[in-house]
mmCIF file of C-alpha atoms and ligand atoms in Angstrom:
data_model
loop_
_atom_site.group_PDB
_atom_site.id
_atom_site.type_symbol
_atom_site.label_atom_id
_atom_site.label_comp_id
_atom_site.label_asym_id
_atom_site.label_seq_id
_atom_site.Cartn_x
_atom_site.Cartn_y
_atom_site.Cartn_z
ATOM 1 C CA UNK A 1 -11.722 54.140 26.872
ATOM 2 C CA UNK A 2 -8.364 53.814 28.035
ATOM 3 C CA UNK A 3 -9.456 50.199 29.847
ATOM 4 C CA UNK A 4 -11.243 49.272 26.329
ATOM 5 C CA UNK A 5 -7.800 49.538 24.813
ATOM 6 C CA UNK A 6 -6.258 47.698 27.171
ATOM 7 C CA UNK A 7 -8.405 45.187 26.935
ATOM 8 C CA UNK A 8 -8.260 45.258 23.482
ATOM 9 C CA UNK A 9 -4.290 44.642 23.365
ATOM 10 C CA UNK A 10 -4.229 42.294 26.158
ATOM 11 C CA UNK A 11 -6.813 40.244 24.052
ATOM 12 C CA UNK A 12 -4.131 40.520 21.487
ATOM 13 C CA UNK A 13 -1.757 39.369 23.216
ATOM 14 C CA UNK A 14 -3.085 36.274 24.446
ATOM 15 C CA UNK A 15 -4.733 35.511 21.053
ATOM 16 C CA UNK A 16 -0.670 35.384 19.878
ATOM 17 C CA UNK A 17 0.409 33.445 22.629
ATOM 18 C CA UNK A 18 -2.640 30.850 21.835
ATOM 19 C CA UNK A 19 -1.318 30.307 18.513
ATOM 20 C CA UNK A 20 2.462 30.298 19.438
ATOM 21 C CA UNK A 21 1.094 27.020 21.886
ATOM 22 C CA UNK A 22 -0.371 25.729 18.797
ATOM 23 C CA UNK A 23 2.758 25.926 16.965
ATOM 24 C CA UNK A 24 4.599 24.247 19.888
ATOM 25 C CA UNK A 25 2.171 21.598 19.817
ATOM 26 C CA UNK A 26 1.868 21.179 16.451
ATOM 27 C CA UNK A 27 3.322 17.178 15.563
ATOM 28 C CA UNK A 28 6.372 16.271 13.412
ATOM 29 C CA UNK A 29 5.215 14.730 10.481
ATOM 30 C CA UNK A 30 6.150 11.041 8.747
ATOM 31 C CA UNK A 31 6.994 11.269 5.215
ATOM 32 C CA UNK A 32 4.986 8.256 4.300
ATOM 33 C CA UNK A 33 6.256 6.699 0.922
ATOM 34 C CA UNK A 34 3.944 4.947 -1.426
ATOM 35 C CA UNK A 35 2.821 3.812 -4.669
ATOM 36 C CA UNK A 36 -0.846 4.120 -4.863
ATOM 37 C CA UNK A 37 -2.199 1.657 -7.444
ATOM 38 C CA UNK A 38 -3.131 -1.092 -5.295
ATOM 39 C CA UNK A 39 -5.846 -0.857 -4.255
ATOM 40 C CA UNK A 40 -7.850 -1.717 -1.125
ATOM 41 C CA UNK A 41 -4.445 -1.081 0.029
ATOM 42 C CA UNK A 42 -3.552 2.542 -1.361
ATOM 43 C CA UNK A 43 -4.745 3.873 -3.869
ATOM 44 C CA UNK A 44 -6.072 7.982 -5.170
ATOM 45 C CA UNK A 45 -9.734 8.862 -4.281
ATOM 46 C CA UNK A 46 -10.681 9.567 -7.956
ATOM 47 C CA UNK A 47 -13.282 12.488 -6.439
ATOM 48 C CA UNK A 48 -11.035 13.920 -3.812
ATOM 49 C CA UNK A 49 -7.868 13.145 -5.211
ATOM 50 C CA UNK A 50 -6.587 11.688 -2.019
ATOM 51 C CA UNK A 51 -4.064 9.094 -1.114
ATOM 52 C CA UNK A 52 -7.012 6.440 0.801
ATOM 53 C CA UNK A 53 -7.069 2.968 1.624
ATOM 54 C CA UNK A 54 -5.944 -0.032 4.240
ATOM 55 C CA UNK A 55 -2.578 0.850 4.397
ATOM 56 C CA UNK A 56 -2.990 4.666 4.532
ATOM 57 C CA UNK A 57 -5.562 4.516 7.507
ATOM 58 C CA UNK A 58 -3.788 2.332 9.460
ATOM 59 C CA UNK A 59 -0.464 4.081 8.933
ATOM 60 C CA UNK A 60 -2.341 7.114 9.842
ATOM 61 C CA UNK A 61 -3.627 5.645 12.958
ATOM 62 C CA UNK A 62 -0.039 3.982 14.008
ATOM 63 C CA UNK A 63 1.507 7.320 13.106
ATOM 64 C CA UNK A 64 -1.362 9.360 15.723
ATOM 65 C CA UNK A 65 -0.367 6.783 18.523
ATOM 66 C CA UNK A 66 3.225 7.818 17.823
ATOM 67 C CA UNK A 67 2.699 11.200 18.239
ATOM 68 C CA UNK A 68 2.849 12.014 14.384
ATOM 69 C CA UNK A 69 1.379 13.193 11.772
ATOM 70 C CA UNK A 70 1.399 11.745 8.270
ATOM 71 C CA UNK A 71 2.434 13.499 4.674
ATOM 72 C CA UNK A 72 1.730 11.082 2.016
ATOM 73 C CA UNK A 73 4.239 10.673 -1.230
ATOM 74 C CA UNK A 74 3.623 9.239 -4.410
ATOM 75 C CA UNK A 75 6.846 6.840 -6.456
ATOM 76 C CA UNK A 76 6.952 3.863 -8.299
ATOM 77 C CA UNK A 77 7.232 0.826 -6.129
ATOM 78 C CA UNK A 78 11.051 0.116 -7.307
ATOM 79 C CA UNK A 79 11.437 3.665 -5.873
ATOM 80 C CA UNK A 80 10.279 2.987 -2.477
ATOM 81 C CA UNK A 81 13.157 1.126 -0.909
ATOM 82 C CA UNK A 82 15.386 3.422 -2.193
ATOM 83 C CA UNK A 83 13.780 6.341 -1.269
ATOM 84 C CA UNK A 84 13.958 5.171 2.405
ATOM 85 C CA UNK A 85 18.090 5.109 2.081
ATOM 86 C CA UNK A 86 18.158 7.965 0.526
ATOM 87 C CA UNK A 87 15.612 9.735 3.091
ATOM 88 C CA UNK A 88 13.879 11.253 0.826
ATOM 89 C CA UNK A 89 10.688 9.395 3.201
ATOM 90 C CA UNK A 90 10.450 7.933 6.904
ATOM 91 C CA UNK A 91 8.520 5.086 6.248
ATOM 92 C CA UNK A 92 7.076 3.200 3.237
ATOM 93 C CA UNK A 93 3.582 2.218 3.258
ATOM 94 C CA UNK A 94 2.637 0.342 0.336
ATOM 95 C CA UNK A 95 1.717 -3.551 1.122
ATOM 96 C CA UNK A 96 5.347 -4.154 0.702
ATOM 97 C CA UNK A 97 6.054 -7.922 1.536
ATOM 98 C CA UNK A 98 8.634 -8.471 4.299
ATOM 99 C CA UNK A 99 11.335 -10.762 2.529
ATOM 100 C CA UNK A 100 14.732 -12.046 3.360
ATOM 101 C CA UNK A 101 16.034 -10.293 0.722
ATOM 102 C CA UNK A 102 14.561 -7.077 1.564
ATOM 103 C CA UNK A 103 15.026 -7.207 5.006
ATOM 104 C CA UNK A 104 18.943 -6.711 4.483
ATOM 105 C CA UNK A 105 17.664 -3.262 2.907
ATOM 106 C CA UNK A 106 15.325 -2.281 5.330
ATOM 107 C CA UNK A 107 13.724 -2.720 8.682
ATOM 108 C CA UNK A 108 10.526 -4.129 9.015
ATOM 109 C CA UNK A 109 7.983 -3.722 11.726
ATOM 110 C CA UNK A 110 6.043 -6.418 13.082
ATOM 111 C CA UNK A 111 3.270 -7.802 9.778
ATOM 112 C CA UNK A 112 -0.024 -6.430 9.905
ATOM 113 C CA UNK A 113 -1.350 -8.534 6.917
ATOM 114 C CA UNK A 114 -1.103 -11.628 5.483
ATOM 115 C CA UNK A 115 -1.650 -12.198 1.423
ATOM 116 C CA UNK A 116 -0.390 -14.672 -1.363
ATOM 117 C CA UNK A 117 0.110 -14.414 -5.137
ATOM 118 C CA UNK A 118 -2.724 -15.277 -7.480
ATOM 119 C CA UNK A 119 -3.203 -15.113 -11.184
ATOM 120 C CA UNK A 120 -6.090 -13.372 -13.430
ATOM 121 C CA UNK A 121 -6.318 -14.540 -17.052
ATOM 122 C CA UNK A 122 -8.896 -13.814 -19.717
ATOM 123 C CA UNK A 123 -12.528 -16.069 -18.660
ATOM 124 C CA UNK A 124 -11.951 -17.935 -22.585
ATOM 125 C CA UNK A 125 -8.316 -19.057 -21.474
ATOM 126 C CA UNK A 126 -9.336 -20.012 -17.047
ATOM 127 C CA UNK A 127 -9.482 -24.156 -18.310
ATOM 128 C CA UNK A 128 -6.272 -23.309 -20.076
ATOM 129 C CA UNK A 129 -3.968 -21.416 -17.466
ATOM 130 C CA UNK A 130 -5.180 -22.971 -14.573
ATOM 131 C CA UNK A 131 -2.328 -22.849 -11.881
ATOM 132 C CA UNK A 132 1.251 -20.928 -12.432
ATOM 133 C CA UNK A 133 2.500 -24.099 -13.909
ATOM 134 C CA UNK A 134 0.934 -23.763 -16.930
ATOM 135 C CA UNK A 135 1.885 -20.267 -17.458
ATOM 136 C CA UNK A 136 5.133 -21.889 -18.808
ATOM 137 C CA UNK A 137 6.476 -20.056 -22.040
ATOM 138 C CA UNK A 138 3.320 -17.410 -21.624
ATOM 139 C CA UNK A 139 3.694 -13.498 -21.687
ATOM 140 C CA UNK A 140 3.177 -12.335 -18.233
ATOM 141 C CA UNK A 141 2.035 -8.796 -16.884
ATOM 142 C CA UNK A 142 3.464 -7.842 -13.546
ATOM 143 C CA UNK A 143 4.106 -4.951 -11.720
ATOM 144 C CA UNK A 144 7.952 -3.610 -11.393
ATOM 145 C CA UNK A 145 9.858 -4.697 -8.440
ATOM 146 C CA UNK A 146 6.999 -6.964 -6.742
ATOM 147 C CA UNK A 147 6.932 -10.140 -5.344
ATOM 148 C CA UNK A 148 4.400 -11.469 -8.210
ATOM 149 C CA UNK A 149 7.755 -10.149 -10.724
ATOM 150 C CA UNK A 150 9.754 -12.621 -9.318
ATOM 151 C CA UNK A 151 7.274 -15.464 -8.837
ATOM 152 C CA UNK A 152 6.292 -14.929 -12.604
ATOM 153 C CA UNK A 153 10.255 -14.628 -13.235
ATOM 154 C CA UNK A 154 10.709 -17.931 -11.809
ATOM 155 C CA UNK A 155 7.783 -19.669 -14.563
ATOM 156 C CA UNK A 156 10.676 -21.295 -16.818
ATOM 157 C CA UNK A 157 10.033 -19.844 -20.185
ATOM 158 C CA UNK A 158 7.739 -17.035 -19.322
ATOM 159 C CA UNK A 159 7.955 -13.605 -20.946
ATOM 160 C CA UNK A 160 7.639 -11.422 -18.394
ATOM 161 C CA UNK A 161 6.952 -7.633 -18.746
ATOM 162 C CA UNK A 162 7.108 -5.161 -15.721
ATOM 163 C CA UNK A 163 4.597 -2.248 -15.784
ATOM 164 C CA UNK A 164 4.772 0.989 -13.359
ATOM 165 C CA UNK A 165 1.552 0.405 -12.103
ATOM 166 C CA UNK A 166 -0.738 -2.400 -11.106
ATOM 167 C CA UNK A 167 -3.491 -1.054 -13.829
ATOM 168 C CA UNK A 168 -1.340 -1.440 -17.193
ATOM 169 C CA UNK A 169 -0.708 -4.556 -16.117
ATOM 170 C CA UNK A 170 -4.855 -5.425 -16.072
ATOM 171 C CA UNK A 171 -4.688 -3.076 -19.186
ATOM 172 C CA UNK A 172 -1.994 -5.523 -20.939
ATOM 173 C CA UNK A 173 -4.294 -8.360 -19.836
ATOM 174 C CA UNK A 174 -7.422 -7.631 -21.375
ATOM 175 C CA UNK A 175 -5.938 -6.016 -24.660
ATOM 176 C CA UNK A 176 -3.857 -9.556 -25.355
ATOM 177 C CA UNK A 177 -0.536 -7.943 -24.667
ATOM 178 C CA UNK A 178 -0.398 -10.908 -21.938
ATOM 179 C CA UNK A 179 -2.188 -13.890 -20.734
ATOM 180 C CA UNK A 180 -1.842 -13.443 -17.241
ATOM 181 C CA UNK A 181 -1.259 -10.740 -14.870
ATOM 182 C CA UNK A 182 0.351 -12.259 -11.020
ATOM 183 C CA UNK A 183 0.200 -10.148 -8.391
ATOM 184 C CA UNK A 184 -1.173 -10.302 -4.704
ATOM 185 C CA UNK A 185 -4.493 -11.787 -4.725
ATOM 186 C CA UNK A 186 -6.723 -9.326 -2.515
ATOM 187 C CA UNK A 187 -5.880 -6.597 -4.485
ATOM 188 C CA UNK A 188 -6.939 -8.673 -7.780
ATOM 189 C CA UNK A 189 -10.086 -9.315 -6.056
ATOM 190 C CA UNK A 190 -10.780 -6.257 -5.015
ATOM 191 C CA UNK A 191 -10.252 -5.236 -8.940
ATOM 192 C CA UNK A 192 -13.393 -8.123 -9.686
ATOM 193 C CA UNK A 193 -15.641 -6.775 -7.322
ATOM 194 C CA UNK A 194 -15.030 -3.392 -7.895
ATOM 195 C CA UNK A 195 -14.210 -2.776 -11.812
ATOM 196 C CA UNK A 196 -17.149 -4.894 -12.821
ATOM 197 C CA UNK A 197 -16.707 -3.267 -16.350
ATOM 198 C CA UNK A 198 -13.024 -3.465 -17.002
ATOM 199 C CA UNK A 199 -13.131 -7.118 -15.315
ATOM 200 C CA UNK A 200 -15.898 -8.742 -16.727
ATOM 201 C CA UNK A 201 -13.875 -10.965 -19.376
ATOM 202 C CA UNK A 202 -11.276 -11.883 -16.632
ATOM 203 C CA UNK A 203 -11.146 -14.451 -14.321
ATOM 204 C CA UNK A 204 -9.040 -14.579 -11.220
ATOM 205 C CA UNK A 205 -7.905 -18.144 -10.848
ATOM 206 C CA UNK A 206 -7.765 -20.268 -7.048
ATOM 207 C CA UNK A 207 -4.269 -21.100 -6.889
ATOM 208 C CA UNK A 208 -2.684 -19.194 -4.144
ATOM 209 C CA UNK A 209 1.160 -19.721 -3.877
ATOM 210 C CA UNK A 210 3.538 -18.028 -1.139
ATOM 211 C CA UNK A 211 1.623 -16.689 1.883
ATOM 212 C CA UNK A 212 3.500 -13.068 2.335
ATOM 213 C CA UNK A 213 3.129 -11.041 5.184
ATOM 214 C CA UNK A 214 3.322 -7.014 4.611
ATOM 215 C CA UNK A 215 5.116 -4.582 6.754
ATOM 216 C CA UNK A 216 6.069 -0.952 7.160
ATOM 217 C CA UNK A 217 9.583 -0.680 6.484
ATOM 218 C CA UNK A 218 11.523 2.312 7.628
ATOM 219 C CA UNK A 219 15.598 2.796 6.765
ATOM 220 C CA UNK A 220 17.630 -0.294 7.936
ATOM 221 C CA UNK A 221 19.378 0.799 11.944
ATOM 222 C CA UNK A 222 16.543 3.510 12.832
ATOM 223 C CA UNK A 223 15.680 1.977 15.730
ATOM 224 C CA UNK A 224 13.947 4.372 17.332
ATOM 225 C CA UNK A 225 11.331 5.012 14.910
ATOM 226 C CA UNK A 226 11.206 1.628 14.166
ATOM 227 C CA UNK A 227 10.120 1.111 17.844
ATOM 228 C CA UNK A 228 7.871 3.698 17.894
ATOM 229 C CA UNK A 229 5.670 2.097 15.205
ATOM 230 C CA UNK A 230 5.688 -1.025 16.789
ATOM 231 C CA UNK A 231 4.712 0.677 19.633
ATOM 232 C CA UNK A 232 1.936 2.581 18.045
ATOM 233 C CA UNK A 233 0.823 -0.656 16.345
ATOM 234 C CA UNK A 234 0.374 -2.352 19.324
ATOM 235 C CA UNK A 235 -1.752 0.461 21.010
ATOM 236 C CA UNK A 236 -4.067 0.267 17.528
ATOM 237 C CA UNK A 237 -4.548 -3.216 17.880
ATOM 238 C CA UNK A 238 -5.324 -2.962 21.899
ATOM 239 C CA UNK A 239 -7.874 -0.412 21.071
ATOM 240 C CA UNK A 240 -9.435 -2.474 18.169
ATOM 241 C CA UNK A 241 -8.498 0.455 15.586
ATOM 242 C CA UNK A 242 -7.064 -2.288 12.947
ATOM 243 C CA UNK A 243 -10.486 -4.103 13.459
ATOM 244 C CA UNK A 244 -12.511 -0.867 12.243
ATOM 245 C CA UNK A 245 -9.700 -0.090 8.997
ATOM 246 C CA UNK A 246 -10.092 -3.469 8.465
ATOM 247 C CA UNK A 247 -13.729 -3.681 7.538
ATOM 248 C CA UNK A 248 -14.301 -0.741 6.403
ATOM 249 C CA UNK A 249 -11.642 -1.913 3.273
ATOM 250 C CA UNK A 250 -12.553 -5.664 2.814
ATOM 251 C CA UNK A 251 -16.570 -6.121 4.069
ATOM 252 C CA UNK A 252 -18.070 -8.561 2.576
HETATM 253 N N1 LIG B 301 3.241 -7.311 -1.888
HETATM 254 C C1 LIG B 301 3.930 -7.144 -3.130
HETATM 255 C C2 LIG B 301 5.374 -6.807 -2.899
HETATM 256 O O1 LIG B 301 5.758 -6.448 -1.844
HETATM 257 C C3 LIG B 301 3.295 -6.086 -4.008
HETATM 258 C C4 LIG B 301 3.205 -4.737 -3.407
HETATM 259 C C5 LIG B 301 2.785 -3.674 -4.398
HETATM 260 N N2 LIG B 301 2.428 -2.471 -3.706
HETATM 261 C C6 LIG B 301 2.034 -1.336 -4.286
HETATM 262 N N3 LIG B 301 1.715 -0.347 -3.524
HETATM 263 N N4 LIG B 301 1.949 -1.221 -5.571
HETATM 264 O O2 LIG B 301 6.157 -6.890 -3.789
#
């Protein structure tokens, strides 16, 4: 009897120190900022309400190499860069192109995908709007702070409005509030193929101007985590990881 208890409270015991171990082990976590209406690239699981998508599984999978664990938060894109001054997140994940301008802001780690800027317009106007040029003096729907904002900016004569997310601008499109919405092409592709309703009177032109390569950006001097992304990007790649996230996002 007096064993049994014994037992019973040396059991006890080492169930506690079990989970203090787990507690010692348990990983820091990355306050991963992004801005999830772009998709394949981030975007909310409309069943499970979760942040998925390129960027978040391979962000995930850098993060694991680096010892990490990630906590996803949502802001509007013109948030983002802030946000990583500020602190308020570690690292922004959110097919943010790596630009001159930016890259006084922030640093960037090494790309991990190249893109360019398209255009979608409605299917009665493709003969009509047929390359950027032609978008001169045109309303244009963009989304806030992106490199398609300042490409459509540039279209002398252009009336350019700025929605929060990428879907108000395919909302201003197909209600006539604008005749063309610019923004990076895969992710208007990946709105053709996979909104077949909402897309069906659109059509999402060839020209392709300004390859852009995205990168995680983290606050501008923090080196060390900066490094240890790099790191943990490389040890992806090595192990073919980007290969999987990759087609599992854009097959066929
Ligand atoms: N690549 C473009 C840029 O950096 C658009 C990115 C938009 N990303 C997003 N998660 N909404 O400006």
């Amino acid at each position: 009897m007096v064993f049994k208890k014994l037992l019973l409270s040396v059991c006890a015991v080492a169930t506690l120190s079990v989970a203090a171990a787990d507690d010692a082990l348990a990983r820091d976590k990355l306050r991963v900022g992004t801005e999830p209406t772009f998709a394949p690239f981030e975007f909310m699981d409309t069943q499970t309400r979760e942040f998925v998508g390129y960027d978040i599984d391979l962000i995930r999978a850098v993060a694991d190499k680096a010892g990490y664990d990630i906590e996803v938060v949502n802001m509007g894109f013109d948030a983002l860069i802030p946000a990583l001054g500020m602190g308020v997140v570690d690292v922004v994940a959110a097919g943010v192109t790596i630009t001159e301008e930016r890259s006084k802001r922030v640093d960037f780690t090494a790309p991990y995908y190249t893109a360019g800027l398209s255009m979608l317009v409605r299917k009665e106007d493709a003969a009509k709007y047929p390359d950027f040029k032609s978008l001169e003096n045109q309303a244009i729907a963009v989304q806030i702070g992106t490199t398609g904002a300042d490409k459509a900016k540039d279209i002398p004569g252009a009336k350019v409005t700025n929605y929060n997310a990428t879907s108000e601008a395919f909302m201003a499109l197909t209600s006539r509030n604008a005749e063309a919405v610019v923004h990076d092409r895969p992710v208007l592709a990946y709105f053709m193929k996979t909104q077949p309703r909402m897309s069906q009177s659109l059509q999402l032109q060839p020209a392709i101007e300004d390859a852009q390569q995205y990168g995680f950006a983290v606050k501008k001097g923090n080196k060390e985590l900066l490094d240890k992304l790099n790191k943990g990007l490389e040890a992806v790649r090595q192990a073919g990881e980007d290969k999987q996230i990759y087609s599992k996002w854009f097959a066929q």
